Tab-separated table of C-alpha atoms in Angstrom:
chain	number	residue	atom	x	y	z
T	1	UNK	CA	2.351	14.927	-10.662
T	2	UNK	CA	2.571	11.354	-11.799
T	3	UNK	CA	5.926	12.505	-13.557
T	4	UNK	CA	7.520	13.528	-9.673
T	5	UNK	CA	5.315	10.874	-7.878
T	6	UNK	CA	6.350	7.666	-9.592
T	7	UNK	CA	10.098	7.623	-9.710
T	8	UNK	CA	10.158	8.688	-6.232
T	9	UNK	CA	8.236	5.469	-5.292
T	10	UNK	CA	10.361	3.275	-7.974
T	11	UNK	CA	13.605	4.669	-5.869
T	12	UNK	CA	11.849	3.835	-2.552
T	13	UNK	CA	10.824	0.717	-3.411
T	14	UNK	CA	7.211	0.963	-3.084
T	15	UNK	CA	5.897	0.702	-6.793
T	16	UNK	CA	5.240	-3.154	-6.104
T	17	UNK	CA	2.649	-1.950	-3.491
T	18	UNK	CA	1.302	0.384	-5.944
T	19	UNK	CA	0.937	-1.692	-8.890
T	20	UNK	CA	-0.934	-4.463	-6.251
T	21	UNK	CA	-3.421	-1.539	-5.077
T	22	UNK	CA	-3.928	-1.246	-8.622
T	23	UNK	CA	-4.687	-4.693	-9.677
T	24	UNK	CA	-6.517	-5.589	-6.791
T	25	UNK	CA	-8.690	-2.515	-7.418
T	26	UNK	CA	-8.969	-3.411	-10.841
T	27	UNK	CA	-10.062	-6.773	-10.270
T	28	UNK	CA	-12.801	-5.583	-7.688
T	29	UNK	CA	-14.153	-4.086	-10.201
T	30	UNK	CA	-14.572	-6.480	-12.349
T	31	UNK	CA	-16.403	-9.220	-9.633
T	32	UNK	CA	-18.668	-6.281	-8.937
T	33	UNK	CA	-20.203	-5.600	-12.074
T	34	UNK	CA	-23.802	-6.961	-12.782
T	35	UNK	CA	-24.491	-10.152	-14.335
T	36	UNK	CA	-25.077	-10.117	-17.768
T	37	UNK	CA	-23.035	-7.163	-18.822
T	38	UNK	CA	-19.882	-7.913	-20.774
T	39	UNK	CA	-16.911	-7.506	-18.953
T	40	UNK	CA	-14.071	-5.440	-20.602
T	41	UNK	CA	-10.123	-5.667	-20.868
T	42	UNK	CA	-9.048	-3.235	-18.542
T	43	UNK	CA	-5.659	-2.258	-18.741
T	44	UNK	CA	-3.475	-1.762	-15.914
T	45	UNK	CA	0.098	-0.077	-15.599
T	46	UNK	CA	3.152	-2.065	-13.991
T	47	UNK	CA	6.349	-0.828	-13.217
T	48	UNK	CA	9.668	-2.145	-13.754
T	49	UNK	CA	10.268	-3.059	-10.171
T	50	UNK	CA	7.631	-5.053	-9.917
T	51	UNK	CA	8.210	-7.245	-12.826
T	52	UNK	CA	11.368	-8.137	-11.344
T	53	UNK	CA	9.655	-8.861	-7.798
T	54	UNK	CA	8.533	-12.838	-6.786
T	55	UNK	CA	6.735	-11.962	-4.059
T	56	UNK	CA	4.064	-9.283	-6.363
T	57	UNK	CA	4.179	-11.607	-9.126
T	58	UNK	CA	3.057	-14.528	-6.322
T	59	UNK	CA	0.348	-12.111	-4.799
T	60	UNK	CA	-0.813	-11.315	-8.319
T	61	UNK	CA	-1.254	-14.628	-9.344
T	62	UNK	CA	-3.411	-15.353	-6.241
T	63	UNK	CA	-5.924	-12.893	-6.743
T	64	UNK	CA	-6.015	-14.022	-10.482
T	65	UNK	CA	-7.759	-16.900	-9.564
T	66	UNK	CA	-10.395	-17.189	-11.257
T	67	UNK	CA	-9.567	-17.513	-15.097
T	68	UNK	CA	-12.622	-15.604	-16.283
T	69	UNK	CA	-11.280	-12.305	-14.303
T	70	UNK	CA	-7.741	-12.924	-15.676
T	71	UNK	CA	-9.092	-12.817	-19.303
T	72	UNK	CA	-10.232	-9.266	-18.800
T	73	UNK	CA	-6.815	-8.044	-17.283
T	74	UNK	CA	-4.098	-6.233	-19.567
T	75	UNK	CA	-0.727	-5.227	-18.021
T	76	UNK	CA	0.820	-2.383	-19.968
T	77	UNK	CA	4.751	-2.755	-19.812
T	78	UNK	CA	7.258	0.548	-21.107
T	79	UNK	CA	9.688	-0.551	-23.083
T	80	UNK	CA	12.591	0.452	-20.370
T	81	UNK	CA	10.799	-1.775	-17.794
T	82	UNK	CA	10.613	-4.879	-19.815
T	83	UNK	CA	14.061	-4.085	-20.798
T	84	UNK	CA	15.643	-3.183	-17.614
T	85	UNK	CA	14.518	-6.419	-16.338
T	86	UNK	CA	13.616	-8.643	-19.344
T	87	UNK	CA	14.118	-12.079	-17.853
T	88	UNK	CA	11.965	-11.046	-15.305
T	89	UNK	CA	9.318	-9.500	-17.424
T	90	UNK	CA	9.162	-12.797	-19.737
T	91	UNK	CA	8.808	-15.030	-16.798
T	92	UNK	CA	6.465	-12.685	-15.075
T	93	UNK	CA	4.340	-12.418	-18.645
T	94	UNK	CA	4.543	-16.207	-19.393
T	95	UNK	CA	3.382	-17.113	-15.802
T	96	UNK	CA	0.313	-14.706	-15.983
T	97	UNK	CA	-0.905	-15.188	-20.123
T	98	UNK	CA	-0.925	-19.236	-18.780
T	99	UNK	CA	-3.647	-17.760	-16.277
T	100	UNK	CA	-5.323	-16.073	-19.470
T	101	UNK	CA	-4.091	-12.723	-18.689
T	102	UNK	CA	-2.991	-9.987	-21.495
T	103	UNK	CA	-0.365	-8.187	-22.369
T	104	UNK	CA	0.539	-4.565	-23.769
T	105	UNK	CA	4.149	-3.039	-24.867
T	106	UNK	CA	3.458	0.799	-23.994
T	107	UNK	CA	4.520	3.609	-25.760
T	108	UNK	CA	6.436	1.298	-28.843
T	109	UNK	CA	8.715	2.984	-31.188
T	110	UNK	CA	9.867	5.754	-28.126
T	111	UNK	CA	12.718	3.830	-27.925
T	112	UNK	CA	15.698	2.522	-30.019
T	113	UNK	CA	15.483	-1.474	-29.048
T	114	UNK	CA	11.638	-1.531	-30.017
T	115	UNK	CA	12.137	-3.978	-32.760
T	116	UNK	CA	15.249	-5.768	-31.332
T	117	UNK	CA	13.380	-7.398	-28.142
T	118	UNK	CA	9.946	-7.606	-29.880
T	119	UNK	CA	10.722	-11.224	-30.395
T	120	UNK	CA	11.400	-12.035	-26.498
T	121	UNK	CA	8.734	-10.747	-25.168
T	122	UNK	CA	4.964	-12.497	-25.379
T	123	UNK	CA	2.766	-9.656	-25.925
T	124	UNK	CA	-0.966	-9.012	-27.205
T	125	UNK	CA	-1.076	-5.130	-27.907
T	126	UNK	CA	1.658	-2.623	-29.126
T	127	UNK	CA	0.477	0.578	-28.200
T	128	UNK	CA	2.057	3.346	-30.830
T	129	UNK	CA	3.698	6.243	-28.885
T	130	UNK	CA	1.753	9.348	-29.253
T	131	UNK	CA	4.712	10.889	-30.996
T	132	UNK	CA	3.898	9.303	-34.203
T	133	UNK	CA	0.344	9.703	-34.302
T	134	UNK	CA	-0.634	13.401	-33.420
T	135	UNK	CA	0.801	14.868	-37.254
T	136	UNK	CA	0.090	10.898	-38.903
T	137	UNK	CA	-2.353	13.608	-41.942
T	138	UNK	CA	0.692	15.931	-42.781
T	139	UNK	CA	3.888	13.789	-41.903
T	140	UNK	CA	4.928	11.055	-44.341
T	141	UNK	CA	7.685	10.065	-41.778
T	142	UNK	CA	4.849	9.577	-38.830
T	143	UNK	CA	2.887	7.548	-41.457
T	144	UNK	CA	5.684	5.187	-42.293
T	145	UNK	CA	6.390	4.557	-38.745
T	146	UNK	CA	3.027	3.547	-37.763
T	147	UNK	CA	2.501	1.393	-41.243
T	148	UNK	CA	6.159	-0.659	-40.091
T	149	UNK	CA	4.799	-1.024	-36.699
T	150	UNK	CA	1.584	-2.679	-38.413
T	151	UNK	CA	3.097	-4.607	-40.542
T	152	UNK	CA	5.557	-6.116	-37.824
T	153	UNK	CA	2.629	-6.649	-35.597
T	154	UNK	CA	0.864	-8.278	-38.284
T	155	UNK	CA	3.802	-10.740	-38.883
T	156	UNK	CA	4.111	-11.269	-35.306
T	157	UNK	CA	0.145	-11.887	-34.486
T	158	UNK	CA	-0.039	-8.690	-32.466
T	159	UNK	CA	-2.766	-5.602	-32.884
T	160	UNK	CA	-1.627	-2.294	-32.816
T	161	UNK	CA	-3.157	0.432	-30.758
T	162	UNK	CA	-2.525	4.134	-31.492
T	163	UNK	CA	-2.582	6.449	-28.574
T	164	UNK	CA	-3.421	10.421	-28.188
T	165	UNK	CA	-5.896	10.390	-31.215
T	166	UNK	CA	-7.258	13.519	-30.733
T	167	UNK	CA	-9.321	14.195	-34.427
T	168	UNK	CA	-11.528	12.662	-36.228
T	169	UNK	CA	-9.186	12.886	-39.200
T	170	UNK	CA	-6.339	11.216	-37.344
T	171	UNK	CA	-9.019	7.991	-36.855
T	172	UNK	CA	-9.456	8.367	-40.110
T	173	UNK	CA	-6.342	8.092	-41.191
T	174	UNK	CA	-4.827	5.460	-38.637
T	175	UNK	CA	-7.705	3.626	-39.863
T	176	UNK	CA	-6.483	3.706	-43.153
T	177	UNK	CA	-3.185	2.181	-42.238
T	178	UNK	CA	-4.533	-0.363	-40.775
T	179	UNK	CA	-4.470	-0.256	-37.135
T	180	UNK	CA	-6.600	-2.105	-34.680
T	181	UNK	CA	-7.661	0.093	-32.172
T	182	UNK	CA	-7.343	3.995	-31.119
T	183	UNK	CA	-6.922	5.473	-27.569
T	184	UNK	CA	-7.555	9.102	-27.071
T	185	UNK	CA	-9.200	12.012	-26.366
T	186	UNK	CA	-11.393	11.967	-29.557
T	187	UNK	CA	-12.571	8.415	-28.712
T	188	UNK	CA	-13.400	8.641	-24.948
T	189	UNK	CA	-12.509	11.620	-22.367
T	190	UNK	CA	-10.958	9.882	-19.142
T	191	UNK	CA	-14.086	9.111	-16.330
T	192	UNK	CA	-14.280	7.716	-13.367
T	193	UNK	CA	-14.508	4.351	-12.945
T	194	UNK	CA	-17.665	4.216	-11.123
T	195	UNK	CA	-19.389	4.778	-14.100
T	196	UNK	CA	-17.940	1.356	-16.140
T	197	UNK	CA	-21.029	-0.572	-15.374
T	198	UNK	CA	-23.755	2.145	-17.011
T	199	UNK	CA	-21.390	2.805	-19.992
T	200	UNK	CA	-21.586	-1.240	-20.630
T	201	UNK	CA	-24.861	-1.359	-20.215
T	202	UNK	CA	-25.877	1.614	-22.815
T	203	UNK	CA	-22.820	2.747	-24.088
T	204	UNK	CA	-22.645	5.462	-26.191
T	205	UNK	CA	-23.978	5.074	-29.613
T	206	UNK	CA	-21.839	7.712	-31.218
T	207	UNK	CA	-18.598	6.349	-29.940
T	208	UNK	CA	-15.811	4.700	-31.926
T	209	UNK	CA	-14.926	1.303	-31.656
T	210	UNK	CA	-12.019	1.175	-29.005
């Protein structure tokens, strides 16, 4: 499980190789898709390690070539990456949003320095932890987490994304408090990414903007 797998790589070292598999996949992807499709943001997961490591930062930015690819790349950061390392994570995050590349802080308001480094870092997205969004109907708390979060990515030029929406009613409701964009269950079921290029060309009509 990703929960046994990953910090066993981060202790071996190997999570910079990982994280390049990823992006390089990623980016294949992207060249291959038909002309005349739209190409989406994907977002892609890196680890602390390797926002701390020249040599994947200098391998990244040579496959990001090409600036209309780099627009449709997001890097999601955790909090405790871009915190274990933040000079490295700003530098890393300037060097690749000059090459049009985006950003995402994962899993925001898990931790207790959320706010505090908010300001440092040069981010697109704040992704809402799941933790706040699952009871958001019933739990005035929840709701007044996620409506601070808003606000301070409002102030700050940042959309919010909420993730593990699971009900229509929690949509509903996030939707109410004014957040951008929803991740979950209830707005797409995980799929293979073979599939990207027939979704974009007739996706869905029943699905929620996300």
């Amino acid at each position: 499980p990703p929960g046994e797998f990953i910090p066993a790589a981060e202790r071996y070292n190997v999570m910079p190789t990982i994280d390049y598999w990823v992006i390089e996949e990623a980016v294949r992807v992207l060249r291959a898709l038909p002309s005349g499709l739209p190409r989406p943001l994907l977002a892609v997961n890196v680890s602390g390690t390797s926002l701390s490591d020249p040599v994947y930062l200098e391998r990244v930015v040579g496959l990001l070539r090409e600036r209309e690819i780099a627009r449709c790349v997001c890097f999601e950061v955790t909090e405790t990456a871009a915190v274990t390392s933040l000079d490295g994570a700003v530098d890393f995050m300037r060097e690749l949003k000059a090459r049009g590349c985006r950003f995402s802080r994962d899993d925001f308001g898990s931790g207790w320095s959320s706010f505090r480094y908010l300001r440092s870092l040069p981010v697109d997205f704040l992704k809402i932890d799941g933790q706040f969004v699952g009871n958001v109907e019933s739990d005035a708390v929840d709701r007044s987490m996620i409506q601070a979060i808003v606000q301070v990515g409002r102030t700050l030029g940042i959309a919010t994304v909420a993730e593990k929406v699971e009900t229509g009613g929690v949509l509903d409701t996030l939707g109410a408090l004014g957040v951008d964009y929803a991740q979950g269950f209830h707005v797409a079921r995980p799929a293979p990414v073979s599939g990207l290029a027939a979704w974009l060309d007739a996706p869905p009509a029943s699905s929620p903007q996300a």
